[in-house]
Coordinates of C-alpha atoms in Angstrom, one line a residue:
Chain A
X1 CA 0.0 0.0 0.0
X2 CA 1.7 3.1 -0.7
X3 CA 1.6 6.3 1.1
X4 CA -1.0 8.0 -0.5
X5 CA -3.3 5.6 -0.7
X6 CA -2.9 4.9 3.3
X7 CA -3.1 8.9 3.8
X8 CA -6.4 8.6 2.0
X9 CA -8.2 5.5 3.9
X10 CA -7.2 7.3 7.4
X11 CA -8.7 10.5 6.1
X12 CA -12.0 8.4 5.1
X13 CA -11.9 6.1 8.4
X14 CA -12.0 9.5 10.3
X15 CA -15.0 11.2 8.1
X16 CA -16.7 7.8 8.5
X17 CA -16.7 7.7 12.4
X18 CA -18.9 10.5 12.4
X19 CA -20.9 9.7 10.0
X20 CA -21.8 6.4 11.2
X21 CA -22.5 8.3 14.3
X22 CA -25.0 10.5 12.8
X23 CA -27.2 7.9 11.3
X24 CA -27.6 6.2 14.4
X25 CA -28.9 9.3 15.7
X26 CA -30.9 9.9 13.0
X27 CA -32.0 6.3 13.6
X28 CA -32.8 6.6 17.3
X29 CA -34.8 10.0 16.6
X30 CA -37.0 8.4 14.2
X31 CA -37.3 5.7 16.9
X32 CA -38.3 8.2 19.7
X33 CA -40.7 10.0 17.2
X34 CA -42.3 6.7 16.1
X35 CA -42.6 6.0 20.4
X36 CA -44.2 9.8 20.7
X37 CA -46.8 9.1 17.7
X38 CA -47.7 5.6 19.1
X39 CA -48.0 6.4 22.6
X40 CA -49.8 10.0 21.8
X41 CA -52.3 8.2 19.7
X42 CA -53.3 5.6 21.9
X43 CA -53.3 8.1 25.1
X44 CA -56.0 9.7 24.0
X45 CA -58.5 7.0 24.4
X46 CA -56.7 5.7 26.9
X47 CA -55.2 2.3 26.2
X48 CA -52.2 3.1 24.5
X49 CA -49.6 0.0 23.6
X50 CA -46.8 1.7 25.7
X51 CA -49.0 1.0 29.0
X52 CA -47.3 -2.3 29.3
X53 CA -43.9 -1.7 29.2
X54 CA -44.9 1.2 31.3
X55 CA -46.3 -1.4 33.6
X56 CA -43.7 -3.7 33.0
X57 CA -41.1 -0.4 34.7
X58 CA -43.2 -0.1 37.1
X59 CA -43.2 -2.9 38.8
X60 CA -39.4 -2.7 39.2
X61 CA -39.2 0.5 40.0
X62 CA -42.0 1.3 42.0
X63 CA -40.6 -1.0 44.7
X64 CA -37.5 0.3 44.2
X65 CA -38.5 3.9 44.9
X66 CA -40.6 3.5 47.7
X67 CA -37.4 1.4 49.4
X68 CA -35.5 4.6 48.9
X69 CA -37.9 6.9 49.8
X70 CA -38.3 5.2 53.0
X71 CA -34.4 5.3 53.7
X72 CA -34.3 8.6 53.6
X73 CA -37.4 9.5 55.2
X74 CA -36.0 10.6 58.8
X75 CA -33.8 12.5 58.2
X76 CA -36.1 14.8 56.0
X77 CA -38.7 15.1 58.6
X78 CA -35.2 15.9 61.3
X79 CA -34.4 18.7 58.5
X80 CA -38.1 19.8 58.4
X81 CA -38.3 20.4 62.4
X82 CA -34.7 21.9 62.5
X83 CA -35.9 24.2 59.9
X84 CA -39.6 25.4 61.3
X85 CA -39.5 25.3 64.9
X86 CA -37.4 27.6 67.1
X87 CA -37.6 25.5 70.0
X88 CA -36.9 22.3 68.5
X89 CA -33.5 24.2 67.2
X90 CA -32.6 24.2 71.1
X91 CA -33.7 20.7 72.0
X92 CA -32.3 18.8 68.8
X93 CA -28.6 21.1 70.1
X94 CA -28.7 20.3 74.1
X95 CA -29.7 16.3 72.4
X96 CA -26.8 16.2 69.5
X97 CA -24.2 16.2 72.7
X98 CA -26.0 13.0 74.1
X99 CA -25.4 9.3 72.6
X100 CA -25.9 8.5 69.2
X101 CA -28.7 6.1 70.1
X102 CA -30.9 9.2 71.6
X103 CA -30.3 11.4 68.2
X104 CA -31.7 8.5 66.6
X105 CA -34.7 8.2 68.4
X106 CA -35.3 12.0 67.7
X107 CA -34.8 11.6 63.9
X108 CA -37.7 9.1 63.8
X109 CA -40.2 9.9 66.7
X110 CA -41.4 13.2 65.3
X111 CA -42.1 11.4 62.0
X112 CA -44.1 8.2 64.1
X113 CA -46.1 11.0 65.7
X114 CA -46.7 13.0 62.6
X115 CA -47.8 9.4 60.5
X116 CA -50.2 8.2 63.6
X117 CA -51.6 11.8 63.5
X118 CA -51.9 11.3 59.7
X119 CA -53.7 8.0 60.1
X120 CA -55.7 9.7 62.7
X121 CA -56.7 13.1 60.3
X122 CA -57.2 10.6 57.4
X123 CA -59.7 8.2 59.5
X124 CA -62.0 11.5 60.1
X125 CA -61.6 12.0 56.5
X126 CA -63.2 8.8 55.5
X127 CA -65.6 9.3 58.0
X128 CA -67.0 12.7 57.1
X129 CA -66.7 12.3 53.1
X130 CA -67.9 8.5 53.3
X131 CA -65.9 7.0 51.5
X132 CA -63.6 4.0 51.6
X133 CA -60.3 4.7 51.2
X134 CA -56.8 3.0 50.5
X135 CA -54.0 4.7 52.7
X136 CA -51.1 4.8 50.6
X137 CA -47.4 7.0 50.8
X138 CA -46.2 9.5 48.5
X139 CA -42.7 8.2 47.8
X140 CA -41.6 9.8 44.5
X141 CA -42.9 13.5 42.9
X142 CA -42.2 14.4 39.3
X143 CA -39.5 17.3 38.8
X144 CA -40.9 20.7 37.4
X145 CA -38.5 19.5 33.9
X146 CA -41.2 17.2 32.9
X147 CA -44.2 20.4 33.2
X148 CA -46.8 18.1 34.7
X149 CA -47.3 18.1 38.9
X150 CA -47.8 14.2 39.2
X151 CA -46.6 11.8 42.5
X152 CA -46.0 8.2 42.8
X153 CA -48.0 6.5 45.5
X154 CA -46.6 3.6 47.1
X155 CA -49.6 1.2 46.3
X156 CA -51.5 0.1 43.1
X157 CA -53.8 -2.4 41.8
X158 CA -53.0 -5.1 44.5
X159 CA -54.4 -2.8 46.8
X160 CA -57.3 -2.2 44.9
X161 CA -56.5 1.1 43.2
X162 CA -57.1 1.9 39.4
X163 CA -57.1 4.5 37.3
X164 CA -59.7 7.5 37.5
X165 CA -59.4 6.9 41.2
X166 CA -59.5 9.9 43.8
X167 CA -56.9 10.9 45.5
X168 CA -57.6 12.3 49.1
X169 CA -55.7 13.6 52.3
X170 CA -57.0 14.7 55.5
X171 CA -57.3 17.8 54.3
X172 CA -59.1 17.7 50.9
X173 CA -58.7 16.9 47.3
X174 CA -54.8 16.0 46.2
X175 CA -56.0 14.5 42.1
X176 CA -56.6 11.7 40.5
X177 CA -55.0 8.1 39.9
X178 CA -53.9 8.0 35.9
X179 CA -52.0 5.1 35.9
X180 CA -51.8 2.2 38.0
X181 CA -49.6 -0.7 38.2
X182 CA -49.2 -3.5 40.3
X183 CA -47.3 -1.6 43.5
X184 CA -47.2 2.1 42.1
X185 CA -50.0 4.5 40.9
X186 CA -49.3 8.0 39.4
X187 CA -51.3 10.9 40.6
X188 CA -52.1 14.2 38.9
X189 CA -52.4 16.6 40.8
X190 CA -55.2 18.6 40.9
X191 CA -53.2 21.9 41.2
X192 CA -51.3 21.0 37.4
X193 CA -52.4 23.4 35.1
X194 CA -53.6 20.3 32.6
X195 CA -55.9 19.0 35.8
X196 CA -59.9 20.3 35.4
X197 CA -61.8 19.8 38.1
X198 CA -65.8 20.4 37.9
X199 CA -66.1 22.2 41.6
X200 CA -69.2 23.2 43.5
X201 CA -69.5 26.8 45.9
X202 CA -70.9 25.3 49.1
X203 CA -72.6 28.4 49.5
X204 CA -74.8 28.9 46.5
X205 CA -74.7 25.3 44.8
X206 CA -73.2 27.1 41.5
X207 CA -70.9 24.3 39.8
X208 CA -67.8 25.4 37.7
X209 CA -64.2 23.9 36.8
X210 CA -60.9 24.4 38.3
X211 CA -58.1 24.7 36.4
X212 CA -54.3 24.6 38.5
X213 CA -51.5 27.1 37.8
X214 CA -48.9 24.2 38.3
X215 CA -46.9 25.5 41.3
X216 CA -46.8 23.1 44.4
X217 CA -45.2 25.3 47.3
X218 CA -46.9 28.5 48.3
X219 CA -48.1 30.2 45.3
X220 CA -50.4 27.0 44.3
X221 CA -53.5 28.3 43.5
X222 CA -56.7 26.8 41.5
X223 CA -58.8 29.3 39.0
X224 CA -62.4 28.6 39.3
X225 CA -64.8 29.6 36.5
X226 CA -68.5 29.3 37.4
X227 CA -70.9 27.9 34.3
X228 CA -73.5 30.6 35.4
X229 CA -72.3 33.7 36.2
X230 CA -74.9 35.7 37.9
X231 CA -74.3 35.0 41.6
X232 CA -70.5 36.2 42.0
X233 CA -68.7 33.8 44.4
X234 CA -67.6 35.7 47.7
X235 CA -64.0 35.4 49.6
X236 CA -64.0 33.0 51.7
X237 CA -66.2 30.6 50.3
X238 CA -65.7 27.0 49.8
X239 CA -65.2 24.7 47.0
X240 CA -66.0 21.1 47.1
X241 CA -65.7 18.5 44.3
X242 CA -68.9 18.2 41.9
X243 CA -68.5 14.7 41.0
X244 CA -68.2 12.9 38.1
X245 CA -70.5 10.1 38.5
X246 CA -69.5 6.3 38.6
X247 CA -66.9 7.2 41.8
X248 CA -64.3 8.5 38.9
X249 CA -62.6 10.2 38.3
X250 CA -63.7 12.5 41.3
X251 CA -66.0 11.7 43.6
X252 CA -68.5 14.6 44.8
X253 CA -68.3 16.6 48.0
X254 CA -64.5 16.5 48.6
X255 CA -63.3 19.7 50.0
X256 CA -60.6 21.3 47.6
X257 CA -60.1 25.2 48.7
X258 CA -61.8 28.5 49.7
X259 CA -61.8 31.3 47.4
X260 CA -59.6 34.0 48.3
X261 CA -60.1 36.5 45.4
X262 CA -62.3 37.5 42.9
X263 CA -61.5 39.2 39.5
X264 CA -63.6 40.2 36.8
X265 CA -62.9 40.6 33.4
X266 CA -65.1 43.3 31.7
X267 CA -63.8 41.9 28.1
X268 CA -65.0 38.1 28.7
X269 CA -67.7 39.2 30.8
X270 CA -67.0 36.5 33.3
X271 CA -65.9 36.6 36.8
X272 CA -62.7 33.9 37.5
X273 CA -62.7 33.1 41.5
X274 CA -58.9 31.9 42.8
X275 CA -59.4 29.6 44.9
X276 CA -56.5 28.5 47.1
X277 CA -55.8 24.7 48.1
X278 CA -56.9 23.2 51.6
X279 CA -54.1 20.6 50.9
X280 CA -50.3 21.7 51.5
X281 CA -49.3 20.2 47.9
X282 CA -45.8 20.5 48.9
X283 CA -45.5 18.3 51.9
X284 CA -48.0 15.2 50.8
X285 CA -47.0 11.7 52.9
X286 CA -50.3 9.9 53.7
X287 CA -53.0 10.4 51.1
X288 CA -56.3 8.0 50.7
X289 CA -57.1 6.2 47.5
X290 CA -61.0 6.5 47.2
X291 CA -62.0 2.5 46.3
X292 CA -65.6 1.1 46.1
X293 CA -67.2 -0.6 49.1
X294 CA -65.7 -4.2 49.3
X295 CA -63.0 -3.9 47.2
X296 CA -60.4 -6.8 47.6
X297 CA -57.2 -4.9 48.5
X298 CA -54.4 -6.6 50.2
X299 CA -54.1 -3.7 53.1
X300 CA -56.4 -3.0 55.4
X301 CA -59.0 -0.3 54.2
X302 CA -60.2 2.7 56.0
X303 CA -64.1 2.3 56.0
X304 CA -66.7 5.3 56.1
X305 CA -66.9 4.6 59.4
X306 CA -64.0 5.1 60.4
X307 CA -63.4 1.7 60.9
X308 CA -59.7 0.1 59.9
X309 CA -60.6 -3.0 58.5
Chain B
X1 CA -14.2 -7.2 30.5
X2 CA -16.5 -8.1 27.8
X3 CA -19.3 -6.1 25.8
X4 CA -22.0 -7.2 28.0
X5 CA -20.5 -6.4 31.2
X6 CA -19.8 -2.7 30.3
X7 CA -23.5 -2.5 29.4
X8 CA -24.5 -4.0 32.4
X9 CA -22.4 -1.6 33.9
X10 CA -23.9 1.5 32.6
X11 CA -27.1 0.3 32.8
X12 CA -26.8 -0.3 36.4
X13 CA -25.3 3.4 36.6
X14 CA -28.7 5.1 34.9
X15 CA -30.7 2.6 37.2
X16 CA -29.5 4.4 40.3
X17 CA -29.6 7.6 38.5
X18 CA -33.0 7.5 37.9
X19 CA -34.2 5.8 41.1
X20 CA -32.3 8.5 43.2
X21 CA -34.1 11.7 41.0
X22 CA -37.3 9.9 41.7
X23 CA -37.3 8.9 45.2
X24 CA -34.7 11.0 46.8
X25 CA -33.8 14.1 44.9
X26 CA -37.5 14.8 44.4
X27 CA -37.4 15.5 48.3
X28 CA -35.7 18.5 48.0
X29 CA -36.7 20.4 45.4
X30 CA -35.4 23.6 44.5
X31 CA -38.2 25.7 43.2
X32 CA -39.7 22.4 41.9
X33 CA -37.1 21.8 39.9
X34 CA -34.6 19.0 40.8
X35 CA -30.9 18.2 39.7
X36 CA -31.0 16.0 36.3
X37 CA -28.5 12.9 37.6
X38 CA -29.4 11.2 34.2
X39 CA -28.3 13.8 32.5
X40 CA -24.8 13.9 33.9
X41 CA -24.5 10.1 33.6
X42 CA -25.2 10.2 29.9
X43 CA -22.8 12.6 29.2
X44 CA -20.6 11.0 31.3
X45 CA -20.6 8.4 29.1
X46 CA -20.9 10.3 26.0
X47 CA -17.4 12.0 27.3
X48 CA -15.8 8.7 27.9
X49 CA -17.0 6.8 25.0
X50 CA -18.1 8.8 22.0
X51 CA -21.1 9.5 19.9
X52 CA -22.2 6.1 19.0
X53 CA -22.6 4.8 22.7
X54 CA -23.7 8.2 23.6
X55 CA -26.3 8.6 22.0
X56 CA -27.7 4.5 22.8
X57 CA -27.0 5.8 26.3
X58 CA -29.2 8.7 26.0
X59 CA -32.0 7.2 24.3
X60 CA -32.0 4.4 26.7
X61 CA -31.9 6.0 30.0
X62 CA -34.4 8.6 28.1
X63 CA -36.8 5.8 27.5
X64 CA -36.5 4.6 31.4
X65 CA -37.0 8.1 32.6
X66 CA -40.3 8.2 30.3
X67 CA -41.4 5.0 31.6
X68 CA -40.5 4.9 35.5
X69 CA -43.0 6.1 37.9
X70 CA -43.8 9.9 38.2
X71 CA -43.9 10.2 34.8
X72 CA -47.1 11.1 32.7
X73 CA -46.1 12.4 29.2
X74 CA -46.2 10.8 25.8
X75 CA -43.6 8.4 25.8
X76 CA -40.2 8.9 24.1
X77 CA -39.7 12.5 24.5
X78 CA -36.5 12.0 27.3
X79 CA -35.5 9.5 24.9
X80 CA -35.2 12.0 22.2
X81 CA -33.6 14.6 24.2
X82 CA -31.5 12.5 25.9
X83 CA -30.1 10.7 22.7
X84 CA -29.6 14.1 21.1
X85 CA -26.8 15.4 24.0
X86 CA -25.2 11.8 24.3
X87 CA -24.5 12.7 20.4
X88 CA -23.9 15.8 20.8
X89 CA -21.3 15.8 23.8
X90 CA -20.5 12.5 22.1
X91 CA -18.8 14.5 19.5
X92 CA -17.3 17.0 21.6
X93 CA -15.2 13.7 23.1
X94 CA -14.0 13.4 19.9
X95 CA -12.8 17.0 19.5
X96 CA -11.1 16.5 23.0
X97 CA -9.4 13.8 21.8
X98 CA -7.8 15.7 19.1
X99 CA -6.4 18.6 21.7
X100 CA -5.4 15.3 23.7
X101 CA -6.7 17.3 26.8
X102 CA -8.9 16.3 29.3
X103 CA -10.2 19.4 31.3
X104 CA -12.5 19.3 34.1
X105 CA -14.3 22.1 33.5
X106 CA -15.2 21.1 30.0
X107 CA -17.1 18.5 31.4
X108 CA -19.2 20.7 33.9
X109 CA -19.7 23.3 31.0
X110 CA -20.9 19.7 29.0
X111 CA -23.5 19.0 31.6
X112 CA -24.5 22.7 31.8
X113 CA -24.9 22.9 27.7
X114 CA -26.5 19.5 27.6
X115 CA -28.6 20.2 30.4
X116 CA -30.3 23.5 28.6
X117 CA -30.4 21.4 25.0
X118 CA -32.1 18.6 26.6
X119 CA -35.0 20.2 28.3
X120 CA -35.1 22.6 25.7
X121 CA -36.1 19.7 23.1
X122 CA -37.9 18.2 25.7
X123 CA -40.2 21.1 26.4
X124 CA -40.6 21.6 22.6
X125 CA -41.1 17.8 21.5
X126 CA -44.3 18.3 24.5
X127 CA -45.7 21.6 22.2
X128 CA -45.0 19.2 18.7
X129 CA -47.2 16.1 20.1
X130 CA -49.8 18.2 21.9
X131 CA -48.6 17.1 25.3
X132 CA -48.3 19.3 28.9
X133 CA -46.2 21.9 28.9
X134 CA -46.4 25.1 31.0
X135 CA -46.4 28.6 29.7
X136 CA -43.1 30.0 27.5
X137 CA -42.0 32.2 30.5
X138 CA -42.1 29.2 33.2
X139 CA -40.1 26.9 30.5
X140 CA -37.4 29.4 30.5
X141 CA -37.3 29.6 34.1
X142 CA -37.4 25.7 34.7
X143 CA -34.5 25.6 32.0
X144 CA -32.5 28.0 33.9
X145 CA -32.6 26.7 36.7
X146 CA -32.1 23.5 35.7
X147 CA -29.1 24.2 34.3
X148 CA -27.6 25.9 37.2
X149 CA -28.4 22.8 39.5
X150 CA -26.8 20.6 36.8
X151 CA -23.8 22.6 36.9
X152 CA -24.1 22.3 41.0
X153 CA -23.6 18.4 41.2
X154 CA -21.8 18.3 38.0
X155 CA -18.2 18.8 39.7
X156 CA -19.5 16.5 42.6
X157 CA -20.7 13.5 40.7
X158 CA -18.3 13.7 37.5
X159 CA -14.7 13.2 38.8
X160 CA -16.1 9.7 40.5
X161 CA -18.2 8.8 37.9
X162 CA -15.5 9.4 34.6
X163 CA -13.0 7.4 36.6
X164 CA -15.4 4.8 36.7
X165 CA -16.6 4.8 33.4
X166 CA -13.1 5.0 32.1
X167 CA -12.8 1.4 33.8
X168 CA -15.4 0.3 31.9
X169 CA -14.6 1.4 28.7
X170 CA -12.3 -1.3 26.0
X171 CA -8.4 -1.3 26.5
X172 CA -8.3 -0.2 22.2
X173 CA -10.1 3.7 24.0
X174 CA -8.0 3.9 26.5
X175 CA -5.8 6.4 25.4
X176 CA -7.9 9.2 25.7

């Protein structure tokens, strides 16, 4: 082989590198486009052929999650009181000079006292709504990256929760089951600003939908635009869930938030109500899966009675 | 080490990258937004390895990140994004190659760049199929910030995780 000719098959060995390169990418775009098309199409009826590979990930992961989650559990709730109150500042100093086996204890009592009080809030709940519920733990929420407000809850359809199932805390509405799998369900929130809600004013009957504005912390807030605008809704009033009929996907008479301003707009001649949250979308741990009466579920169920059966 | 190791490898690496956004990361959000540790092992492996297995890196990882829990958009929009940056900082290995340098804070500025291309694409692939996305003016803000978290853990994670990878990668590489 002579020089040239040597020169010449490097040069084309380094062009082609690249250019192999390239068509695999153009190969794996075309794959993720063909993914996007077949899962878009099918999502809109609901049954789309991804759902069981998305299963499928699911069950590993779910698991998986909710193991982690629950590993680092304590020592968020240690940061949370560190953080909030001033006087358990003092106690959690005078305690970090005693024995490692007492800072332990105070990393995971405050969280056993805040989960019994939980159970206790979300017991009332079933009673006053009832409903049966599921208890289940929030162990994984979607980052702000993806642009929808969605949690993974640590139980699914062996517990007896499917899809277009309320989702429920102690203190009101939290969204609706989408997807569920065998140990994980995904929840939309209802303060994403792709959730509707239809809502009722307790104080006039007037129904309407809620749309979210998609922040969790603070500044989560629900708009509320009544179908008949003659009675404005005053500040201060409450808004419960409308229902949807069947139990799915909401259930009527859920609490969801009280309006706390009222705006009109003289160009739509409507009146739009903000309505902020009862539920702290920020800090969600125990949340109740609304299931029909009797549903097999392989933990115990919280009955309208309050009961724990 | 054969071929199927160092894929188990890797694969084991975006495992625990995505199980720790999920579950853990997702506790501490900062504005909402959390640090993208899928993002940084992709192009950690783009860095390492090139192009070709940059970009199968991406789209795989991409693909788990669109099908694990907590998601709930049209599958195969990660996978886009993410295959696009392992090419992408794929080729940028291969440029590095040439100055036969290896810089640390080329890599950070890697994950930064990648970071803003891939939920840029991402944002914009949920516009093209009709899926969620928020308004313009909170995309840009979610971008930002998302960037400037990525570029947070980037000099944390990296250094651990490219010594790592360059263990797993064939003896014929190693001379980058």
């Amino acid at each position: 082989m002579t020089a040239r000719s040597r020169l010449s098959r490097l040069v084309r060995d380094g062009r082609d590198a690249p250019r192999s390169a390239a068509r695999l990418l153009a190969l794996l775009v075309l794959a993720s486009a063909a993914l996007m098309v077949v899962d878009a199409r099918g999502g809109t009826s609901g049954d789309s052929p991804i759902d069981p590979a998305r299963a499928a990930v699911g069950t590993v992961v779910g698991p998986v999650e909710a193991g982690a989650n629950s590993a680092v559990r304590p020592f968020r709730a240690l940061g949370d009181a560190v953080r909030t109150n001033g006087h358990l500042r003092g106690r959690v100093a005078t305690l970090q000079e005693q024995n490692s086996d007492l800072r332990s204890r105070l990393a995971t009592e405050p969280v056993d006292r805040n989960r019994l009080a939980e159970y206790d809030g979300l017991t009332s709940a079933a009673h006053d709504t009832g409903y049966t519920l599921v208890p289940a733990h929030v162990v994984g929420i979607g980052a702000a990256q993806s642009f929808t407000r969605t949690v993974t809850l640590d139980a699914g359809t062996s517990a007896g929760i499917h899809a277009d199932s309320t989702v429920v805390s102690k203190d009101g509405l939290v969204g609706r089951v989408v997807r569920a799998t065998r140990d994980s369900a995904t929840v939309l929130l209802a303060v994403d600003s792709q959730s509707v809600v239809g809502g009722r004013l307790a104080s006039t009957m007037k129904i309407g939908f809620l749309r979210g504005n998609g922040s969790l912390g603070n500044g989560g807030r629900l708009s509320l635009d009544l179908v008949d605008n003659a009675v404005p809704p005053q500040v201060g009033d409450a808004v419960v869930t409308w229902g949807s009929g069947k139990g799915g996907p909401y259930v009527a008479g859920i609490p969801i938030g009280q309006v706390t301003k009222v705006s009109t707009s003289p160009r739509e001649l409507s009146r739009t109500a903000t309505i902020k949250p009862y539920v702290d979308f920020g800090a969600l741990d125990l949340v109740g899966v609304v299931v029909a009466k009797g549903t097999h579920s392989d933990r115990s169920l919280i009955q309208a009675d309050g009961k724990v059966q | 080490m054969g071929t199927a190791w160092r894929a188990a490898g890797v694969a084991g690496l975006v495992l625990v990258a995505v199980v720790l956004q999920t579950a853990v990361l997702s506790q501490m959000p900062v504005w909402g937004v959390t640090p993208d540790l899928v993002l940084v092992v992709v192009v950690g492996v783009a860095l390492v390895r090139g192009p070709e297995i940059g970009s199968i890196t991406g789209f795989c990882a991409g693909l788990a990140v669109d099908l694990a829990p907590t998601a709930d958009h049209v599958a195969g929009r990660w996978a886009l994004a993410l295959a696009v940056v392992g090419y992408l900082v794929g080729r940028l290995h291969a440029e590095r190659s040439a100055w036969g340098g290896d810089r640390p804070l080329d890599a950070v500025l890697a994950v930064g760049a990648g970071s803003f291309v891939a939920t840029s694409i991402f944002a914009l692939s949920g516009f093209v199929v009709h899926d969620a996305t928020g308004s313009v003016g909170r995309m840009l803000v979610v971008v930002g910030i998302g960037v400037a978290l990525d570029m947070v853990v980037a000099p944390i994670l990296l250094p651990p995780l490219l010594s790592l990878l360059r263990r797993l990668r064939p003896a014929h590489q190693a001379l980058i």
